PDB file of N, CA, C and O in Angstrom:
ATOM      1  N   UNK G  14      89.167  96.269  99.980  1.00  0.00           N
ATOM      2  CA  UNK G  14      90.605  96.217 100.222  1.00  0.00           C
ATOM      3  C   UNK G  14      90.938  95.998 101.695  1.00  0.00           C
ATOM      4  O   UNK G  14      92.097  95.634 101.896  1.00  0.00           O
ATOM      5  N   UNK G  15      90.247  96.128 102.641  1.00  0.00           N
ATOM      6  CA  UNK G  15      90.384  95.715 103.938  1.00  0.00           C
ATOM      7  C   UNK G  15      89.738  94.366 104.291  1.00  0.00           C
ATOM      8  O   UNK G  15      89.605  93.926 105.433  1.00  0.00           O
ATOM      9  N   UNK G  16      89.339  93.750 103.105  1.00  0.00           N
ATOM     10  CA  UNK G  16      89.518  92.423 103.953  1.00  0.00           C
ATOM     11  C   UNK G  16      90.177  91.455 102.859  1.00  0.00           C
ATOM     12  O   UNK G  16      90.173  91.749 101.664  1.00  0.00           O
ATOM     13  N   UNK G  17      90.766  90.225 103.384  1.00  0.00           N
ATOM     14  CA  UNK G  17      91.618  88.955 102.526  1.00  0.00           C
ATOM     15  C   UNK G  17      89.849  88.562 101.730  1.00  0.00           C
ATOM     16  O   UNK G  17      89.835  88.774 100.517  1.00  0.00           O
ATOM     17  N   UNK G  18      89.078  88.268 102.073  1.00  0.00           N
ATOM     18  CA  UNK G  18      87.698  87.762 101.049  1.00  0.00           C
ATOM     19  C   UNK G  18      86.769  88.722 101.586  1.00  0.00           C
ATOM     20  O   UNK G  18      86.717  89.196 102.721  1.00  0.00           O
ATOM     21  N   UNK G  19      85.738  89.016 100.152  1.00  0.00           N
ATOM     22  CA  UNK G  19      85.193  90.227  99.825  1.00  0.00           C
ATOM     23  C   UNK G  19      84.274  90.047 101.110  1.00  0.00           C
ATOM     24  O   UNK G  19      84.372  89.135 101.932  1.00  0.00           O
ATOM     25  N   UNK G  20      82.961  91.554 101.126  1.00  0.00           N
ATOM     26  CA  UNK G  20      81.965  90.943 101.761  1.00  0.00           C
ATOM     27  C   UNK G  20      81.023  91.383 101.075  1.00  0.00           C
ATOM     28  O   UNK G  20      80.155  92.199 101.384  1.00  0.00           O
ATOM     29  N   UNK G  21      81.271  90.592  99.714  1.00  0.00           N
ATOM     30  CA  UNK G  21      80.139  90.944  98.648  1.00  0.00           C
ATOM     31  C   UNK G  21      79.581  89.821  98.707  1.00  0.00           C
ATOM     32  O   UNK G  21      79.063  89.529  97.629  1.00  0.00           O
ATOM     33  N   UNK G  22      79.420  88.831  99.733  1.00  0.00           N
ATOM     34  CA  UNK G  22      79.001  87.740  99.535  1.00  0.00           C
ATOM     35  C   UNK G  22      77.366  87.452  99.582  1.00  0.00           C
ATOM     36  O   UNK G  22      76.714  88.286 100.210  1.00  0.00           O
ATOM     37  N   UNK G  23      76.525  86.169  98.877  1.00  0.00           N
ATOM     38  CA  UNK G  23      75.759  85.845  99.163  1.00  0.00           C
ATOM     39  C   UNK G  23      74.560  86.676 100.282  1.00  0.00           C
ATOM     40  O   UNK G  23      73.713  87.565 100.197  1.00  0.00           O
ATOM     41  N   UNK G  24      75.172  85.658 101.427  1.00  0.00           N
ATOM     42  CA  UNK G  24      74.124  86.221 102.795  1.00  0.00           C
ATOM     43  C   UNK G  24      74.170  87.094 103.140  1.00  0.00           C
ATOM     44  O   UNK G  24      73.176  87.403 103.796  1.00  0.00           O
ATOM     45  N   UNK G  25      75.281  88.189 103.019  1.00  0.00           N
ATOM     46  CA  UNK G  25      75.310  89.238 103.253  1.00  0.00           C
ATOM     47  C   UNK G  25      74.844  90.921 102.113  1.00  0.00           C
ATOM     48  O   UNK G  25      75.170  92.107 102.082  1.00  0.00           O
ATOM     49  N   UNK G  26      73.889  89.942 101.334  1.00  0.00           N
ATOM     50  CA  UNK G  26      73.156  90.809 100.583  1.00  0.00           C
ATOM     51  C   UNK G  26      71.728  91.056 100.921  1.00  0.00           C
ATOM     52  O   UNK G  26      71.025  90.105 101.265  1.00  0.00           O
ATOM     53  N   UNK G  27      71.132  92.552 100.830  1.00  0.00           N
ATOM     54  CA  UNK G  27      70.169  92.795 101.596  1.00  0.00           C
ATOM     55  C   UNK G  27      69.534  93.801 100.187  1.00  0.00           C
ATOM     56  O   UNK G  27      70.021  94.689  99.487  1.00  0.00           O
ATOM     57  N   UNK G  28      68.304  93.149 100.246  1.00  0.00           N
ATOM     58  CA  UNK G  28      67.311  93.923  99.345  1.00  0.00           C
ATOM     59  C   UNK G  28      66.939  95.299 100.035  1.00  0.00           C
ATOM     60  O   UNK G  28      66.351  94.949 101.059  1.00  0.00           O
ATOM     61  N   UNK G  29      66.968  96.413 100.012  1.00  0.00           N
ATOM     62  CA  UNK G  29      66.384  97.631 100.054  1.00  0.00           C
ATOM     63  C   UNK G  29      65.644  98.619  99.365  1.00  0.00           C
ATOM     64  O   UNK G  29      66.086  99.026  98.291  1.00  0.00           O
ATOM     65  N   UNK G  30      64.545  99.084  99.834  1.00  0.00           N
ATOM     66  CA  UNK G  30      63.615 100.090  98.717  1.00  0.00           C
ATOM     67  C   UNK G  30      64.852 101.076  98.930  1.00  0.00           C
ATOM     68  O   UNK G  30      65.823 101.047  99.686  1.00  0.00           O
ATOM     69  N   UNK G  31      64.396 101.991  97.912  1.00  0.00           N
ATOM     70  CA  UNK G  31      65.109 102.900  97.398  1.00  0.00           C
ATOM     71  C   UNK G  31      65.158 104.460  98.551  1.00  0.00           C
ATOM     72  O   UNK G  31      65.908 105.434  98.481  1.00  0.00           O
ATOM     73  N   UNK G  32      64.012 104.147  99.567  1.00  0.00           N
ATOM     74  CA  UNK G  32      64.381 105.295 100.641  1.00  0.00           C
ATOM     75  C   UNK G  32      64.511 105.119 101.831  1.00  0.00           C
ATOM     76  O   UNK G  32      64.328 105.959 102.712  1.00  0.00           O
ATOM     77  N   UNK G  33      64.979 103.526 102.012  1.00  0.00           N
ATOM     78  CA  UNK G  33      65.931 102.702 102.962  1.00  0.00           C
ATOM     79  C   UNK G  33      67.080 103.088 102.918  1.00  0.00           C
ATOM     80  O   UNK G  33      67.651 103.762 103.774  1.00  0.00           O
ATOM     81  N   UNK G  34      67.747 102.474 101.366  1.00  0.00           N
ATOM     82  CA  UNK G  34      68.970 103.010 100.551  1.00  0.00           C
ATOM     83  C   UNK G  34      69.654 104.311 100.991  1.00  0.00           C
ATOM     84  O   UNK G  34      70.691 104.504 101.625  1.00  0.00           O
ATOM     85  N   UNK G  35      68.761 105.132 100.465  1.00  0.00           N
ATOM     86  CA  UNK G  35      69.137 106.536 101.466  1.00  0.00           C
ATOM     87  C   UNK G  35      69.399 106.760 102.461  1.00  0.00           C
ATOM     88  O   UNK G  35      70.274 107.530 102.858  1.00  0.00           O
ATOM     89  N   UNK G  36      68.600 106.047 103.118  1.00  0.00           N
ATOM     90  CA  UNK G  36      68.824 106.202 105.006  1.00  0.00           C
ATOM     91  C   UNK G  36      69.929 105.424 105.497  1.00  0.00           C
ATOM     92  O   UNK G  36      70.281 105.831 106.604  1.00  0.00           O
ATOM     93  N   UNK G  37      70.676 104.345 105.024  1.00  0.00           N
ATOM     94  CA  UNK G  37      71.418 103.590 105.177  1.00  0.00           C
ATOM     95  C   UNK G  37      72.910 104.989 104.561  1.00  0.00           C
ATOM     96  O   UNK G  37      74.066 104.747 104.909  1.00  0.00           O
ATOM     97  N   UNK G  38      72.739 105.746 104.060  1.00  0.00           N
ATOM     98  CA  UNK G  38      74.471 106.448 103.660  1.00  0.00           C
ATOM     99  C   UNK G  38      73.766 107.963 103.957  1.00  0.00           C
ATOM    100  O   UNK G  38      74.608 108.662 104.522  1.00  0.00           O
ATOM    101  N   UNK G  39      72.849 108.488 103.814  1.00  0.00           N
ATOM    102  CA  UNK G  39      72.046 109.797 104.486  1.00  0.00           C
ATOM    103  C   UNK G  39      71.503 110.204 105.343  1.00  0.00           C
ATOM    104  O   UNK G  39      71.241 111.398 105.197  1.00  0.00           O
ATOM    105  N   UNK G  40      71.061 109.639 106.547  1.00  0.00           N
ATOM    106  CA  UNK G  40      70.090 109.427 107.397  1.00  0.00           C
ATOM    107  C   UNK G  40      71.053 110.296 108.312  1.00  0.00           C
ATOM    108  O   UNK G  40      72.277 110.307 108.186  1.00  0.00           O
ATOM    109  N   UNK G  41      70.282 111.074 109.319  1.00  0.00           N
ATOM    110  CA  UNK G  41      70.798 111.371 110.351  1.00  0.00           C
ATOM    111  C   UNK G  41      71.629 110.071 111.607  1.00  0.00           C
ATOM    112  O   UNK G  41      70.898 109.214 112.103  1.00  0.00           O
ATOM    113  N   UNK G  42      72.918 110.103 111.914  1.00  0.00           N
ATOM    114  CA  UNK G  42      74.196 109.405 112.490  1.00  0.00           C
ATOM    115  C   UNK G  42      73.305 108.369 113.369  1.00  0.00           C
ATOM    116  O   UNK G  42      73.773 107.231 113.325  1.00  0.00           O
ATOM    117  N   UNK G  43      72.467 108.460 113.931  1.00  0.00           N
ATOM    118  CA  UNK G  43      71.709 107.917 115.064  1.00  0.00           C
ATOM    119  C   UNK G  43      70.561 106.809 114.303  1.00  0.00           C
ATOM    120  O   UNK G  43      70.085 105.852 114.914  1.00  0.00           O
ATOM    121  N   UNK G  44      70.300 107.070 113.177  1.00  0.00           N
ATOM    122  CA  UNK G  44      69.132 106.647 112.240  1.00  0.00           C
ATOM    123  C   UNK G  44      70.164 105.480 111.483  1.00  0.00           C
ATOM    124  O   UNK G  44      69.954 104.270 111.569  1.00  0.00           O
ATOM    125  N   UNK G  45      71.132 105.991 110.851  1.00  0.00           N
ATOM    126  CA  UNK G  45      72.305 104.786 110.111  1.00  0.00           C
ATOM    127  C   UNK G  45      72.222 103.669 110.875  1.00  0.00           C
ATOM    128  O   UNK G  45      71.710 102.568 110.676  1.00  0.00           O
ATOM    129  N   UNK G  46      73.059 104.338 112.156  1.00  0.00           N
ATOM    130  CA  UNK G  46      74.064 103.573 113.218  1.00  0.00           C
ATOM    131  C   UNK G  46      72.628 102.221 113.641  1.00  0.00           C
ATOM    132  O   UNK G  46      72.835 101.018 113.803  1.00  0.00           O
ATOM    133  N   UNK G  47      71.431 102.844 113.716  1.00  0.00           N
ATOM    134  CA  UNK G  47      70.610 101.532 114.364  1.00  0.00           C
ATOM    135  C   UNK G  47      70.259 100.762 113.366  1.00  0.00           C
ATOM    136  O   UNK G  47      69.943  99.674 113.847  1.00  0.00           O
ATOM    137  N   UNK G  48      70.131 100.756 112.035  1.00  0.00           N
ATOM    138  CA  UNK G  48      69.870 100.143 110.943  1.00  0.00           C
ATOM    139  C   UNK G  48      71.187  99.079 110.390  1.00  0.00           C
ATOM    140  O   UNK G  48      70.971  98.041 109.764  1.00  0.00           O
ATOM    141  N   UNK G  49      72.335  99.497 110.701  1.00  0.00           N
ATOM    142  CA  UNK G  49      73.638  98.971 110.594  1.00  0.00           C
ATOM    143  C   UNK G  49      73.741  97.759 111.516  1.00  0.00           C
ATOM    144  O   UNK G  49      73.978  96.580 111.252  1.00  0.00           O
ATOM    145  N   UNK G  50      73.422  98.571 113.029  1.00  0.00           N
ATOM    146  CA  UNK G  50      73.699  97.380 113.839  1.00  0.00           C
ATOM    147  C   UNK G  50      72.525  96.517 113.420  1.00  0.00           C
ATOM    148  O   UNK G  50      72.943  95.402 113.108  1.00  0.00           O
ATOM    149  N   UNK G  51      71.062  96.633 113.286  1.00  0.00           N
ATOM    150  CA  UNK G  51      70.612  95.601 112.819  1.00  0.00           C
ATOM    151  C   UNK G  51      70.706  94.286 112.098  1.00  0.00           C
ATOM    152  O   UNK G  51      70.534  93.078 112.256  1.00  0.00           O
ATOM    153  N   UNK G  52      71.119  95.301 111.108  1.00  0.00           N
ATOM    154  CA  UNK G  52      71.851  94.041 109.839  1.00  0.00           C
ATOM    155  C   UNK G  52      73.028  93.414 110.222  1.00  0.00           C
ATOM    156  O   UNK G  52      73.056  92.193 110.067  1.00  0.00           O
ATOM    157  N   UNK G  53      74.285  94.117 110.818  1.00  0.00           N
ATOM    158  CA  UNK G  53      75.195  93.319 111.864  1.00  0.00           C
ATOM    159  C   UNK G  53      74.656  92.402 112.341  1.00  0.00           C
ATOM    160  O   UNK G  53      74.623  91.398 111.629  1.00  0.00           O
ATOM    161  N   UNK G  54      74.128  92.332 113.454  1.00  0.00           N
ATOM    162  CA  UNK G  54      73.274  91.448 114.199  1.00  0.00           C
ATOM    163  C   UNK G  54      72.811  90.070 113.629  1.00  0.00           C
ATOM    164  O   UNK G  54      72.811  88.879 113.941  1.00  0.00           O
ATOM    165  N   UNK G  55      72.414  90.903 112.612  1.00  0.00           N
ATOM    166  CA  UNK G  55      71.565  89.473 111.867  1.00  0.00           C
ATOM    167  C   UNK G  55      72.517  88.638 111.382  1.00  0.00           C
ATOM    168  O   UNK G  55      72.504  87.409 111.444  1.00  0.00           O
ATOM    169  N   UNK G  56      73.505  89.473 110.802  1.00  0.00           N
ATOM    170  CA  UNK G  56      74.610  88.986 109.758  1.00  0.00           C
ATOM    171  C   UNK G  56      76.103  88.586 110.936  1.00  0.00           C
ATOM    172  O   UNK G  56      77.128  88.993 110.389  1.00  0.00           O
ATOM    173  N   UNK G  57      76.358  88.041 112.084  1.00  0.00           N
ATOM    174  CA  UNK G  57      77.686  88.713 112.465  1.00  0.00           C
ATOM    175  C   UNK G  57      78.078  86.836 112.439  1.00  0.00           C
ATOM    176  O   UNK G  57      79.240  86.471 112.616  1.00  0.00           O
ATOM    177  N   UNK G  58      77.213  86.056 112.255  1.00  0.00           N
ATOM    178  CA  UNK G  58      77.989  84.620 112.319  1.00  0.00           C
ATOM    179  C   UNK G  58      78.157  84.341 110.845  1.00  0.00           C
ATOM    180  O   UNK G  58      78.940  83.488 110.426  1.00  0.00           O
ATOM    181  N   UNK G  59      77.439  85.048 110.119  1.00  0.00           N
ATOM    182  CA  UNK G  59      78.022  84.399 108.812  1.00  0.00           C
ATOM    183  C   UNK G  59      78.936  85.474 108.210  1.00  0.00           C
ATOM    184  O   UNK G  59      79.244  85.402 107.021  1.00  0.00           O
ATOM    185  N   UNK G  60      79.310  86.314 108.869  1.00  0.00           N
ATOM    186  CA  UNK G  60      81.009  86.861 108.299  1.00  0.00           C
ATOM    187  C   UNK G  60      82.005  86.197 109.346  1.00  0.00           C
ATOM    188  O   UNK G  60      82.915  86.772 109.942  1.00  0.00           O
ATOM    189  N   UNK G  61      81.760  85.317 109.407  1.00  0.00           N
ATOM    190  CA  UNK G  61      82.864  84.205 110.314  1.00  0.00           C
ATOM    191  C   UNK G  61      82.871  83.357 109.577  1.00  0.00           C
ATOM    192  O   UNK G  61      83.900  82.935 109.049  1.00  0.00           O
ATOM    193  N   UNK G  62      81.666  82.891 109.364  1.00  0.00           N
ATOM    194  CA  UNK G  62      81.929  81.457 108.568  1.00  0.00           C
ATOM    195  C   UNK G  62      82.257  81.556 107.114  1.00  0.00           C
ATOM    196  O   UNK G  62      82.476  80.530 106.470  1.00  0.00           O
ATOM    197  N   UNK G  63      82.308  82.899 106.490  1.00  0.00           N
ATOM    198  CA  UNK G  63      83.105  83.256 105.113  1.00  0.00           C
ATOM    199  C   UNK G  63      84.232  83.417 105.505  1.00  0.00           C
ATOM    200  O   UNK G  63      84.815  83.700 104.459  1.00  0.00           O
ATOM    201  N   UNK G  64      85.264  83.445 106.609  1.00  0.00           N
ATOM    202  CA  UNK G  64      86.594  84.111 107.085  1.00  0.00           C
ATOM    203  C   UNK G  64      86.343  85.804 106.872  1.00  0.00           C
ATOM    204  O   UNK G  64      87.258  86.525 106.477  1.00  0.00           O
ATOM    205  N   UNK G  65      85.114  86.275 107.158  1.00  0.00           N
ATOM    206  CA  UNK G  65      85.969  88.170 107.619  1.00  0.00           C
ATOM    207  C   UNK G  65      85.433  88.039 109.004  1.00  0.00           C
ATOM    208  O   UNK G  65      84.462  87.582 109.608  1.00  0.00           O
ATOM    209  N   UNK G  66      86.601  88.696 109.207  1.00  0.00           N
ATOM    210  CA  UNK G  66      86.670  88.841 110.942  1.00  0.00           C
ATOM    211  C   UNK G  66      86.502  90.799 111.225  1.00  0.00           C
ATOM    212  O   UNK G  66      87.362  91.679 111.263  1.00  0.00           O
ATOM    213  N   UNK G  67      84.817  90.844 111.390  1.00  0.00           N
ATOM    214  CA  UNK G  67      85.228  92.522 111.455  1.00  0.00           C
ATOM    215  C   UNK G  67      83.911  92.789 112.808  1.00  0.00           C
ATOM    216  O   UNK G  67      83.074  92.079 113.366  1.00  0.00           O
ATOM    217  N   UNK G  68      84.220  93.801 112.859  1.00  0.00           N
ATOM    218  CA  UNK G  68      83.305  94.154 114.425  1.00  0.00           C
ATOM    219  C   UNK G  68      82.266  95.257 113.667  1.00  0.00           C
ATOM    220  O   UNK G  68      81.986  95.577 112.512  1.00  0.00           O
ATOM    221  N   UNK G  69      81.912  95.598 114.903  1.00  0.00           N
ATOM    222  CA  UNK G  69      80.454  96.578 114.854  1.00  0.00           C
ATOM    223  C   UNK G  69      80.912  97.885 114.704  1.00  0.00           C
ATOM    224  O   UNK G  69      80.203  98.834 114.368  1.00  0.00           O
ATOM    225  N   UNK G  70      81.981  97.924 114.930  1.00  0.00           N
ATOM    226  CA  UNK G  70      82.977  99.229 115.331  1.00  0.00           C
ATOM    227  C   UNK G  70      83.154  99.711 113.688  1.00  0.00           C
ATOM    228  O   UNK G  70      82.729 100.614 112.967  1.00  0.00           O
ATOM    229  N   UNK G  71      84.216  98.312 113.550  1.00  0.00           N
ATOM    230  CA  UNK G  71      84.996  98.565 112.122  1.00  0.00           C
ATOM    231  C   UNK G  71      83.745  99.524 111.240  1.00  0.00           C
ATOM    232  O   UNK G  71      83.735 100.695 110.862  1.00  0.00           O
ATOM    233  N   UNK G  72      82.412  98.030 111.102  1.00  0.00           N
ATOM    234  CA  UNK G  72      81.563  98.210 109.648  1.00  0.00           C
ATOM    235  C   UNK G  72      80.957  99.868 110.087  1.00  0.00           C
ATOM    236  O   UNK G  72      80.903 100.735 109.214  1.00  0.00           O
ATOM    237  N   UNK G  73      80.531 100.153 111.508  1.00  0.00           N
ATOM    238  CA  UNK G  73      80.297 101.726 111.616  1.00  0.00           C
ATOM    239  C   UNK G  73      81.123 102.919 111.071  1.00  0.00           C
ATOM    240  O   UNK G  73      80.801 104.020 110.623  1.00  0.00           O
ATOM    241  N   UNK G  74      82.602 102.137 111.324  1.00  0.00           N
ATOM    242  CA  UNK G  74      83.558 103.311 110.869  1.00  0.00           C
ATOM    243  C   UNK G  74      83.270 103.175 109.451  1.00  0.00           C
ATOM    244  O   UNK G  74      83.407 104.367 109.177  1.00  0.00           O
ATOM    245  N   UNK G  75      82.887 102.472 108.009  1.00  0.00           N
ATOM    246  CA  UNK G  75      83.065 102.332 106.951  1.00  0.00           C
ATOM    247  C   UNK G  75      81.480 103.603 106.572  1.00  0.00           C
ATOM    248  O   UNK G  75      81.355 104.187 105.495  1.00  0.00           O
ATOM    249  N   UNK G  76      80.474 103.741 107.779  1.00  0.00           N
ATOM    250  CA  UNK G  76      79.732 104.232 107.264  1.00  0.00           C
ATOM    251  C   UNK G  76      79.512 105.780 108.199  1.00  0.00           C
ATOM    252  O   UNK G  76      78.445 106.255 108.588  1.00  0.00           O
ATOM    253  N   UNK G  77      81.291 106.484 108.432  1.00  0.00           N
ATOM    254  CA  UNK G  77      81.546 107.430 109.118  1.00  0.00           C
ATOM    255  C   UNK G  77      80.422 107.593 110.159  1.00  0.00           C
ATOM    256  O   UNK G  77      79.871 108.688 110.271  1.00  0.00           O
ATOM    257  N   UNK G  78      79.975 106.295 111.106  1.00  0.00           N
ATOM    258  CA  UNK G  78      79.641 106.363 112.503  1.00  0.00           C
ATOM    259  C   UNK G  78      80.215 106.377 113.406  1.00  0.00           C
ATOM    260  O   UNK G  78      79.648 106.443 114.497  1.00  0.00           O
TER     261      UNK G  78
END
């Protein structure tokens, strides 16, 4: 609901084992936050070229960083 097109898209899908998964919404704040920006990183030109316009900030705040 915060963005005009989803970001359920394509490239922005990421295979994870199942105690990645965890660490990605459980992990101690410091453990998330560097795994997040990773995938940011990797991912931050092709949520442009789908039209979402969101920062490092925003997607941290979605995962109370």
């Amino acid at each position: 609901d915060h963005f005009e097109n989803s970001i359920d898209f394509y490239d922005n899908m990421i295979s994870l084992c199942p105690t990645c998964h965890r660490r990605i919404h459980l992990a101690e704040k410091e453990d998330r936050k560097h795994m997040i920006e990773h995938f940011y990183n990797l991912r931050k030109d092709k949520y442009k070229a789908h039209g979402i316009e969101i920062t490092l900030e925003e997607l941290l705040s979605f995962y109370d960083i």
